[in-house]
Coordinates of C-alpha atoms (C1' of nucleotides) in Angstrom, one line a residue:
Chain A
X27 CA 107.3 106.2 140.1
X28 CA 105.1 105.4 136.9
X29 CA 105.5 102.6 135.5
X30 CA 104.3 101.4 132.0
X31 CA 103.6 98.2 130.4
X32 CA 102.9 97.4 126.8
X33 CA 101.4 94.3 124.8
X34 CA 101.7 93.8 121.2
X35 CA 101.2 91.4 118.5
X36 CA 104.4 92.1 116.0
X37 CA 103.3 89.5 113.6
X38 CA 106.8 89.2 113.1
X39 CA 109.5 90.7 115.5
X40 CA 112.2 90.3 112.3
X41 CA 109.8 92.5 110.3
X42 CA 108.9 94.8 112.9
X43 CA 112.3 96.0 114.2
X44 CA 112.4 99.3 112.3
X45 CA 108.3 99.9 114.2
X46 CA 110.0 98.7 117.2
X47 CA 112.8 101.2 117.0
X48 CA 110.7 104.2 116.2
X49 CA 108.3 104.1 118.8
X50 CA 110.4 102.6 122.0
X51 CA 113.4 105.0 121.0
X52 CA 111.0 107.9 121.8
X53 CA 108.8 106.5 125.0
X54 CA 109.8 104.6 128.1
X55 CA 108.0 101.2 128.0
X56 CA 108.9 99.2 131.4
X57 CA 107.9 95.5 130.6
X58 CA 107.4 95.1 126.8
X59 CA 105.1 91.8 126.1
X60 CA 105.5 90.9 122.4
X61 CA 103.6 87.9 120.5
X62 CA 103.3 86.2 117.4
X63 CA 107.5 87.2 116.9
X64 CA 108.0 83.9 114.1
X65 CA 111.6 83.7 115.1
X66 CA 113.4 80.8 116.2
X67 CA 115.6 81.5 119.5
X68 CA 118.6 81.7 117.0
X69 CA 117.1 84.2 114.8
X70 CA 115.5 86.1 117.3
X71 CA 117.0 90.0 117.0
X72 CA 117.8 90.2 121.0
X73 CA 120.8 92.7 120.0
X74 CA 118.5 95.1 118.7
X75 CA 116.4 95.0 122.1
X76 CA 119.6 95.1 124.1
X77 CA 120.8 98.3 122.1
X78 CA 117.4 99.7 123.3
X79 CA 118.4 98.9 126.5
X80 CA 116.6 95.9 127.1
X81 CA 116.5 92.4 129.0
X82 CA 114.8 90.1 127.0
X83 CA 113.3 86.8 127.4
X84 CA 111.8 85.2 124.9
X85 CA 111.0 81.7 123.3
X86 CA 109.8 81.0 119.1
X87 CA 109.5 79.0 116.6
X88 CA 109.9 79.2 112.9
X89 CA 106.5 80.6 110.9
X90 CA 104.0 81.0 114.0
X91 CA 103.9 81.8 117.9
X92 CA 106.2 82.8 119.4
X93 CA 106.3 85.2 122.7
X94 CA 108.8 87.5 124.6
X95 CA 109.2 89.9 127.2
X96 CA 111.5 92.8 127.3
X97 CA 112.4 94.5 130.5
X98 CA 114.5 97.5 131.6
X99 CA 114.5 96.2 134.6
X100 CA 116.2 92.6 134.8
X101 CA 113.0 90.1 136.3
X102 CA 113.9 87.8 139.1
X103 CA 112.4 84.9 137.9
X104 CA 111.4 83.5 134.1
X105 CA 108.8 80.9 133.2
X106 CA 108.3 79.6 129.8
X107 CA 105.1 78.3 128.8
X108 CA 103.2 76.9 131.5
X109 CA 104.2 75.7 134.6
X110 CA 101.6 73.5 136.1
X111 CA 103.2 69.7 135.0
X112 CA 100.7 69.4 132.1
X113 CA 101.3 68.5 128.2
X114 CA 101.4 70.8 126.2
X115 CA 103.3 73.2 127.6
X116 CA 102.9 75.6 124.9
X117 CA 106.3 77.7 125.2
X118 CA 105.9 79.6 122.5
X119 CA 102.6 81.1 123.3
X120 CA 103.4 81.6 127.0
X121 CA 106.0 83.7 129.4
X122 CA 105.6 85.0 132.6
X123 CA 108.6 86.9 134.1
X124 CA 108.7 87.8 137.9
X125 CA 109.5 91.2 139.5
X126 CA 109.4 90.9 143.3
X127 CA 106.1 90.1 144.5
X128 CA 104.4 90.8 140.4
X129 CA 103.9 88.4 137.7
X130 CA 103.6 89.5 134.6
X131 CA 102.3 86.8 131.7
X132 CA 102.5 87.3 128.4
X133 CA 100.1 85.0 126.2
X134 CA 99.4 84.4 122.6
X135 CA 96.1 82.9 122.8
X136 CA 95.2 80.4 119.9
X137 CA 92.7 81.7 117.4
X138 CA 91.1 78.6 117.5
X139 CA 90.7 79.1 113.4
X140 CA 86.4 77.9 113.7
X141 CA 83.8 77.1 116.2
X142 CA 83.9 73.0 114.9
X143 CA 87.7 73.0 115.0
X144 CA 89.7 71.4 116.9
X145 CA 91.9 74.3 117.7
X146 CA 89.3 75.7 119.3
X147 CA 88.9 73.1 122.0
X148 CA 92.8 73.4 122.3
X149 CA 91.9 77.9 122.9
X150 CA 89.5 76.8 125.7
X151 CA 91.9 74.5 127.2
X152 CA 94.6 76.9 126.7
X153 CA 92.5 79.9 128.7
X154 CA 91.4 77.4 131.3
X155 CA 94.9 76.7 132.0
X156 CA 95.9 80.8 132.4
X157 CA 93.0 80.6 134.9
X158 CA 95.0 77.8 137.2
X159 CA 98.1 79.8 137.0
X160 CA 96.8 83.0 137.7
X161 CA 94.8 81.8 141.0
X162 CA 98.3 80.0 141.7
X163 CA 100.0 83.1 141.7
X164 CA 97.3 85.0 144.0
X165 CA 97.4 82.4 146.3
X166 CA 101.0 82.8 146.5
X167 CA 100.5 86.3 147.8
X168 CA 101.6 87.6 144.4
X169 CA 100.4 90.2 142.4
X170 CA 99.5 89.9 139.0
X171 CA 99.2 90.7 135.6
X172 CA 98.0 89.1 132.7
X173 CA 98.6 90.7 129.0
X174 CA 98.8 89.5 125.6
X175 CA 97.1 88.9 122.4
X176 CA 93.8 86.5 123.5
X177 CA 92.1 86.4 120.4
X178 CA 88.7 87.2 122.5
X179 CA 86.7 90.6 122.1
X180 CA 84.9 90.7 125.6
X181 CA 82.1 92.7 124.6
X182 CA 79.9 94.0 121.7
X183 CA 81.8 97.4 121.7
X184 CA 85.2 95.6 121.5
X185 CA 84.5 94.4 117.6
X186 CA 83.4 96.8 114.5
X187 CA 80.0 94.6 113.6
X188 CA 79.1 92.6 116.5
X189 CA 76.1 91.2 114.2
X190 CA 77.8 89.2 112.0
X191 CA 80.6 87.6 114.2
X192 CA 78.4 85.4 116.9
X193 CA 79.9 82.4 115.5
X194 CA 83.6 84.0 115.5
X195 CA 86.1 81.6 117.1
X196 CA 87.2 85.3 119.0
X197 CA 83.4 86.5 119.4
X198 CA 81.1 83.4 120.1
X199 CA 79.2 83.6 123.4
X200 CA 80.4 80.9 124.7
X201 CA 84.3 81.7 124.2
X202 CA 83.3 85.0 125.7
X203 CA 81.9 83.7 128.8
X204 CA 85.4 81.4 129.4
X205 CA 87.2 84.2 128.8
X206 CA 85.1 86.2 131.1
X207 CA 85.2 83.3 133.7
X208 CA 89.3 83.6 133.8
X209 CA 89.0 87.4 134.0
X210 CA 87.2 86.7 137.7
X211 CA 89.3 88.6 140.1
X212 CA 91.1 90.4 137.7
X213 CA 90.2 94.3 136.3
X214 CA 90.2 95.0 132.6
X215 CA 92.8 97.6 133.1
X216 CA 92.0 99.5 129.8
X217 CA 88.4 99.2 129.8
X218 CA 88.2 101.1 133.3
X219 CA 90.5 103.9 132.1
X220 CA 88.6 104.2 128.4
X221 CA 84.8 102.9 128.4
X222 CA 83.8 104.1 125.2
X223 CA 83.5 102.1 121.9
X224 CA 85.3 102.1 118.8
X225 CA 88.5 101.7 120.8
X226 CA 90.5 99.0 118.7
X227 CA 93.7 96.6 118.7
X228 CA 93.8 95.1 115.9
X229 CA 92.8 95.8 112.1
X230 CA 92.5 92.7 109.8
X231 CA 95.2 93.4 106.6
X232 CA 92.9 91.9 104.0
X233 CA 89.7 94.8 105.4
X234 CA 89.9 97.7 102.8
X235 CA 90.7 100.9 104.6
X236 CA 90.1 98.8 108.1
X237 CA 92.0 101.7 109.8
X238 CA 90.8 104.8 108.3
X239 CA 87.5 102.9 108.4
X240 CA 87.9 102.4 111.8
X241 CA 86.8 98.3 111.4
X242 CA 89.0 96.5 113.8
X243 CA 88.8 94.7 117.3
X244 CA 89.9 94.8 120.9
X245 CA 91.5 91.7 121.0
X246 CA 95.2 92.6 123.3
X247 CA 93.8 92.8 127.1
X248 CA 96.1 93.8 130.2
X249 CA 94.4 92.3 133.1
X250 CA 95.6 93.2 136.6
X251 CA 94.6 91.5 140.1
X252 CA 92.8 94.4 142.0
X253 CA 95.6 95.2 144.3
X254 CA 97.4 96.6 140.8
X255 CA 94.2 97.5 139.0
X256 CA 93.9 100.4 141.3
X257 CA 97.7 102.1 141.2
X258 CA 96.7 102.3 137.5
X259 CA 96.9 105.8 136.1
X260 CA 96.2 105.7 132.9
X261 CA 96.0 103.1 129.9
X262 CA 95.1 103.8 125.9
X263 CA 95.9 102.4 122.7
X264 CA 98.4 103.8 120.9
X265 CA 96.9 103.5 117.3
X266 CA 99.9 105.1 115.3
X267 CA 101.9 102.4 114.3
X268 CA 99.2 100.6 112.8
X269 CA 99.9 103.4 110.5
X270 CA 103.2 103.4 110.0
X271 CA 105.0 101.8 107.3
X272 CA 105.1 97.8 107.7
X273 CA 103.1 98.0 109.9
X274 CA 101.6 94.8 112.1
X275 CA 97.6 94.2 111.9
X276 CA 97.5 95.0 115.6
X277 CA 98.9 98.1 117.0
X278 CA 100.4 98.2 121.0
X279 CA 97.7 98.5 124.0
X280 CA 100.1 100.0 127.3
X281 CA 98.9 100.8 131.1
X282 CA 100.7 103.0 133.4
X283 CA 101.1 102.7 137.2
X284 CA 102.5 104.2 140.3
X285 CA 104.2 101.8 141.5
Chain B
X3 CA 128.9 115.8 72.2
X4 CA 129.6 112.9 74.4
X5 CA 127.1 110.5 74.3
X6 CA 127.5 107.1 77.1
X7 CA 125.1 103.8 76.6
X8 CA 125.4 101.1 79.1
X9 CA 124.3 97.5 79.2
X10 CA 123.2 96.2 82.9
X11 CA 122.3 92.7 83.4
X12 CA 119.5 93.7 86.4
X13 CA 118.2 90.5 88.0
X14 CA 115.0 92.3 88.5
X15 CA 114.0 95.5 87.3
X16 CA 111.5 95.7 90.2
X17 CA 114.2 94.8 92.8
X18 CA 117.2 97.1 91.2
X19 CA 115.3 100.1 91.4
X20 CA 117.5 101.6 94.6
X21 CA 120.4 100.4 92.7
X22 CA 119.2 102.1 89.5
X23 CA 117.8 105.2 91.0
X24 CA 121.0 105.7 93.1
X25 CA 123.3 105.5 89.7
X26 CA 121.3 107.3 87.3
X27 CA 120.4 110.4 89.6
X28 CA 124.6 111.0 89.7
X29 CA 125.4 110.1 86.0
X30 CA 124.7 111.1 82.6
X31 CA 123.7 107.6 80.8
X32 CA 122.2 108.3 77.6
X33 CA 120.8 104.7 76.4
X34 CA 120.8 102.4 79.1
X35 CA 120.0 98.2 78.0
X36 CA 118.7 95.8 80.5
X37 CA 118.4 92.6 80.7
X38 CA 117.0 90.0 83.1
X39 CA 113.9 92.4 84.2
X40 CA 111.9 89.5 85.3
X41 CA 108.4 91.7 85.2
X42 CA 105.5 91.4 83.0
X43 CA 105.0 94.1 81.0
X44 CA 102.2 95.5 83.1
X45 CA 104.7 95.3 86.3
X46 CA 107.2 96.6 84.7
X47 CA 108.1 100.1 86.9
X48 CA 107.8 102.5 84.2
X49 CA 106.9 105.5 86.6
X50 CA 110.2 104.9 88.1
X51 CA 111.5 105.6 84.7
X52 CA 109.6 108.5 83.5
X53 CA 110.7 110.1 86.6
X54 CA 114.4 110.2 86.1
X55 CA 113.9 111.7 82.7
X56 CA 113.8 108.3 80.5
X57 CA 111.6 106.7 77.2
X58 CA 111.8 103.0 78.1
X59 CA 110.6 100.3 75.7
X60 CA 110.4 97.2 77.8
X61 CA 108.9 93.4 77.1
X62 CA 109.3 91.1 79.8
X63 CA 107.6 87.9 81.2
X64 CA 107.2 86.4 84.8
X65 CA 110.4 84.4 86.3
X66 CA 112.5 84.7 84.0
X67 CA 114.5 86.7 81.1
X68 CA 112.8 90.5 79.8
X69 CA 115.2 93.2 78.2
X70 CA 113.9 97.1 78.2
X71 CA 116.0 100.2 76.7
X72 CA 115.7 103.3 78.5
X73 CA 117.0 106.3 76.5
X74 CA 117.0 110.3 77.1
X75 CA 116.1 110.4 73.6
X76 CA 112.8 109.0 72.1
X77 CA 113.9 106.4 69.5
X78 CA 112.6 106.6 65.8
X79 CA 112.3 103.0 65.9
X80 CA 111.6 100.0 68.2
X81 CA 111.7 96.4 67.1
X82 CA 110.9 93.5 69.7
X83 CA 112.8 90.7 69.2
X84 CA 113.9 89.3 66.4
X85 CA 112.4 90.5 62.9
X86 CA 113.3 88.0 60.5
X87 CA 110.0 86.6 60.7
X88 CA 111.6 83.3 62.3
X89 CA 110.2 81.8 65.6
X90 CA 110.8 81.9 68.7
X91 CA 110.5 85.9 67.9
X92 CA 112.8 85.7 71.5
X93 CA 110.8 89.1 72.2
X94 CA 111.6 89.1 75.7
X95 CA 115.7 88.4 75.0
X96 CA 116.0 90.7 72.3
X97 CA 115.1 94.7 72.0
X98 CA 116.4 97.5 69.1
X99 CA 115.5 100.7 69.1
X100 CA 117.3 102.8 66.2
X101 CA 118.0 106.2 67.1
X102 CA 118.4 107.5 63.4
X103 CA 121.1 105.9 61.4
X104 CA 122.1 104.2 65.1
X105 CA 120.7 100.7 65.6
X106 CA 121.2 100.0 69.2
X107 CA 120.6 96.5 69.8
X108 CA 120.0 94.6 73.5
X109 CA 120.2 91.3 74.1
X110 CA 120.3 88.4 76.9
X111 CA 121.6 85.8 75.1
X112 CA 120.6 82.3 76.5
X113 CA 122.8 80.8 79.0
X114 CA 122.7 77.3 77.6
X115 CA 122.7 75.5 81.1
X116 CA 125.2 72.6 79.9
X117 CA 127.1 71.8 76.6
X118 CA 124.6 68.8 76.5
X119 CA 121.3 70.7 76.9
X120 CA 119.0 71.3 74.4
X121 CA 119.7 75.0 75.7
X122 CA 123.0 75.1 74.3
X123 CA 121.7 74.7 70.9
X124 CA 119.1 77.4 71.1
X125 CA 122.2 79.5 72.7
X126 CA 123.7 78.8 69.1
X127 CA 121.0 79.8 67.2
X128 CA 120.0 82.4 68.8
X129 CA 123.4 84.1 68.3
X130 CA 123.2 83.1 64.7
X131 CA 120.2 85.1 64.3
X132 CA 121.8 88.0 66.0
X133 CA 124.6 88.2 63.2
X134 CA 122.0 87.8 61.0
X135 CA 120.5 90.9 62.1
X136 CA 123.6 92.9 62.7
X137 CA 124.5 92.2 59.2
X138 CA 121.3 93.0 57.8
X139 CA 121.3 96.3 59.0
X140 CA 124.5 97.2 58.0
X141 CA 124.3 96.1 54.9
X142 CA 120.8 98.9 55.1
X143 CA 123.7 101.2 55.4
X144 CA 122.9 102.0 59.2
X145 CA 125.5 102.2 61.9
X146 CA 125.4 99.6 65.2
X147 CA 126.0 99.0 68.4
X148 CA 125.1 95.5 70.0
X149 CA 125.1 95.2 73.8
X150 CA 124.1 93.1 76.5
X151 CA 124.6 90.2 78.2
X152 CA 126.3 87.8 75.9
X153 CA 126.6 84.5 78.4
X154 CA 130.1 84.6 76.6
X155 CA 133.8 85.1 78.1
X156 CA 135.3 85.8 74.9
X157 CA 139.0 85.3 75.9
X158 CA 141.1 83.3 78.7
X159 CA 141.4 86.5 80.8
X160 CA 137.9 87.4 80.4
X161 CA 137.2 84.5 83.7
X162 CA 139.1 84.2 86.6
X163 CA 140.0 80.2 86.2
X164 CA 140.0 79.9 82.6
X165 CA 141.5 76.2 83.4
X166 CA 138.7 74.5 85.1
X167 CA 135.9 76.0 82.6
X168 CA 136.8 74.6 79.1
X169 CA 133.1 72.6 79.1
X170 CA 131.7 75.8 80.5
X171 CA 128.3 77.1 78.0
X172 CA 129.8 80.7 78.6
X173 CA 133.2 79.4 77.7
X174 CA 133.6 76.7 75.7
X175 CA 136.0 76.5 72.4
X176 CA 133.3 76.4 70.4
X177 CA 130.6 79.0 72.0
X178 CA 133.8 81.9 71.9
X179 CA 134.5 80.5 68.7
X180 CA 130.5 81.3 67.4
X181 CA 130.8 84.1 69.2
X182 CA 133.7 85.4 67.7
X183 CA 132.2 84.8 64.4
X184 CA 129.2 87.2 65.2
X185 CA 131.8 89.6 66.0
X186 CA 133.1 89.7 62.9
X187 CA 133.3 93.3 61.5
X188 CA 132.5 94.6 65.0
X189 CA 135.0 96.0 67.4
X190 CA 134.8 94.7 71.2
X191 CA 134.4 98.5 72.4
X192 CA 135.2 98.0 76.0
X193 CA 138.5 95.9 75.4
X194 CA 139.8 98.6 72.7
X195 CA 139.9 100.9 75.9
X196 CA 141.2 98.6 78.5
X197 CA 143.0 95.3 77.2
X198 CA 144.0 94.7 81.3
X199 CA 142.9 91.5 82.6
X200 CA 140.6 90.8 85.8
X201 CA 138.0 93.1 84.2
X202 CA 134.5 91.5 85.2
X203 CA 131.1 92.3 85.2
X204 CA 129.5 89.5 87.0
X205 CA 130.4 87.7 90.3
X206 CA 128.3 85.0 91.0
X207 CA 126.3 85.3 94.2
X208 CA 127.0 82.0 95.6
X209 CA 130.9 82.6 95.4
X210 CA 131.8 83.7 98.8
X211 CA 133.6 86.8 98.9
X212 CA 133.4 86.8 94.7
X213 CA 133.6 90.8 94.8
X214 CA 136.8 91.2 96.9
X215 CA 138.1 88.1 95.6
X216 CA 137.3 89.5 91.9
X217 CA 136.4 86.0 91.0
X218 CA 134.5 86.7 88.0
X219 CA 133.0 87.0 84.4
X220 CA 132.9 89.2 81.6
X221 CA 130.0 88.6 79.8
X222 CA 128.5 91.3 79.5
X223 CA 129.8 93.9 76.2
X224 CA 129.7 96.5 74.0
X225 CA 130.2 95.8 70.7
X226 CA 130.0 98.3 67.8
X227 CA 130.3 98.7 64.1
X228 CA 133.8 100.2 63.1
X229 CA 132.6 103.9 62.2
X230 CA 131.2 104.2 66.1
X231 CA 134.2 102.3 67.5
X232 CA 136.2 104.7 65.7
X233 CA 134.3 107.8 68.0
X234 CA 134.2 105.8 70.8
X235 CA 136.2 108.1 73.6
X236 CA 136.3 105.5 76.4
X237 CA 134.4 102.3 78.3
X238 CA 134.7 101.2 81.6
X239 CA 133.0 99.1 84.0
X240 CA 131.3 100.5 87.0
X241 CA 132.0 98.5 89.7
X242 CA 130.5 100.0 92.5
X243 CA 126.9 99.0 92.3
X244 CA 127.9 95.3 92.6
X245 CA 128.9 96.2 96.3
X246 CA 126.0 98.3 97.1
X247 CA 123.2 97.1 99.2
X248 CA 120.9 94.5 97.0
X249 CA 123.0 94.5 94.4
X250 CA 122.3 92.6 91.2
X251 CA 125.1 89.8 90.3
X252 CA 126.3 91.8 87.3
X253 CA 127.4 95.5 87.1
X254 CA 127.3 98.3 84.6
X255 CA 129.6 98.1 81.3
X256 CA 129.5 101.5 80.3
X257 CA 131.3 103.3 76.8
X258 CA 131.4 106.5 75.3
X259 CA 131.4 107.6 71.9
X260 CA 132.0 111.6 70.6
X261 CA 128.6 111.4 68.1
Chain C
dG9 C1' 97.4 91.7 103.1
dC10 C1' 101.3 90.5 105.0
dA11 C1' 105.0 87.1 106.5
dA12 C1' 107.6 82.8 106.3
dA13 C1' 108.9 78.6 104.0
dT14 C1' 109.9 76.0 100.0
dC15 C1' 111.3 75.6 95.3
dG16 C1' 113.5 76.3 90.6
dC17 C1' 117.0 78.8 88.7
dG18 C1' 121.7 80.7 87.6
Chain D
dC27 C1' 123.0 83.9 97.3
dG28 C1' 119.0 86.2 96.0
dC29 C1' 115.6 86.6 92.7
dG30 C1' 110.2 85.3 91.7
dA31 C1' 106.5 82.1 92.4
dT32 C1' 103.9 79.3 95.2
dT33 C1' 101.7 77.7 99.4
dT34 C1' 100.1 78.2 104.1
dG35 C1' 98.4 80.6 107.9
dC36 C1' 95.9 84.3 110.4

DNA sequence: GCAAATCGCG
DNA sequence: CGCGATTTGC
């Protein structure tokens, strides 16, 4: 049976509905992992997700963060944020969802806004802190998969002009090499499907033409353990509703398996 | 040939244009006054305009006030604000255009804010200069009509609790009384045709329920010198656009005339 | 360039 | 309540 799984940033899940509605009313997306939604729990739109047929967990707050994961399938087991004891637990950036032996986690990675911020510090912390869950779960005996917005472009091909951006907060070496450090053990689902360049996520609002101009960067990732890396069929980018209208700046990234 | 002008207190050209599109693409309105535009001239959505068959002369400002006339006809004549070479000119409150020995005149007359405010007194002279105008051109031997949003109830059945709004600026003894003194020699075109009471043409937003309550205001007229009056075949208010989806507070006051 | 929040206003 | 303007964030 295939079995598909999607990330995107919605930049709003309010805003996004009528995107939302047009593209999951005509394809069957399993798991659903949604970021940056900017909706408190009481404002967030779950009937609209349920009238797609949708389970949903999620968990916001108002203006920024905010993650969720919608399911046709009901999951067996829901963690906000992270569950390894430590402060912050950042709940609204972090959701994993269980279904039978595979966890899924959904993650909004923070920006980290510039190399000499302190955010930045907080964005390493953060992805040092997927790595301890993740090698939990494997050591459970689980399966696992990682997806989300991580505000890190792996390699040169993965951002429009990798000149000018070796001091970006989502480009510098060194937040590269962390990122590639957490990714040990895990495949990068769409890169081993679609190795070629100019393959793109996300397309900055304020870049003139950034979409017809093809400027953008490969920011959303689905990581799977290897176990699930190779039932993987197929995974691609599916660039349309970036062009739709209101659209988000980043456009949904999905990976099928036979499960 | 039956000729229809309308007065339409917008609250937003920009954001009425569904509203306005939706009406004027079903109904024959010949000279349509506006007030409350709220655009700069330069964002003022004259394309919108052109393309439902209208000559529009417009003057706005940013926030607040702005009046345009929108006409199937090109006027011979446009005069912005007032023209008897007093300031404020009140050019965004105050539009003519004469359509030959018709002077159509629009205003949004100042609210006043509180019997106690400075605004009240501009209120008052601001309607002074209005007679002033009326009367001038009447005595040129021309023919007019003055509509618009008047921020005056003229009579006790003109609000919905008359009682409780005797220090009211848009009811007070001696704003009706002013007004009715501007009136003089014009006939109150809409209450010729229907002298019923509960005949409003604004509900305040923050009333709950102010629609289907018909809690109320009729502030918003057609006046007109006694040789139109006389061909005047009907006026009415259209209701409906006040329960349409983003409607402005006020609705259409529309009227006839046999020319 | 978008989205949300806050604010002044009626 | 719902406009527009303003500010903040990415």
């Amino acid at each position: 049976m295939s079995w598909t799984i999607a990330t995107f940033n919605v930049n709003s899940v309010r805003s996004r509905l009528p995107v939302l509605e047009r593209w999951l009313n005509n394809s069957k997306v399993d798991v659903l992992c949604l970021q940056e939604t900017k909706a408190r729990d009481e404002d967030f739109p779950l009937q609209a997700f349920v009238d797609m047929g949708y389970f949903v967990a999620f968990r916001g707050q108002k203006s920024y963060n905010g993650v969720a994961i919608a399911s046709l399938e009901e999951p067996d087991e829901i963690v906000y944020g992270f569950d390894d004891g430590k402060e912050p637990v950042f709940d609204t950036r972090a959701l994993s969802v269980r279904f039978g032996d595979i966890w899924v986690m959904n993650t909004y990675v923070p920006q980290g806004k510039s190399i000499d911020h302190d955010d930045y510090m907080v964005k390493q912390e953060f992805l040092r802190r997927t790595q301890t869950t993740i090698s939990d779960r494997i050591s459970d005996g689980k399966r696992v998969l990682w997806v989300g917005d991580m505000n890190v472009a792996p390699e040169e091909k993965d951002v429009a002009n990798p000149k000018n951006k070796a001091k970006h907060v989502c480009f510098h070496r060194d937040i590269r090499d962390l990122f590639g450090t957490v990714c040990q053990g895990l495949v990068d689902v769409f890169r081993s499907h679609r190795p070629e360049e100019g393959e793109f996520s996300f397309w900055d609002y304020r870049v003139k033409n950034a979409l017809d101009r093809n400027i953008g960067w490969r920011i959303d990732h689905i990581l799977a353990s290897p176990d699930l890396a190779k039932l993987s069929s197929d995974s691609w980018i599916y660039r349309d509703p970036r062009g739709w209208e209101k659209p988000s700046d980043h456009t949904p990234v999905l990976a099928s398996f036979d499960l």
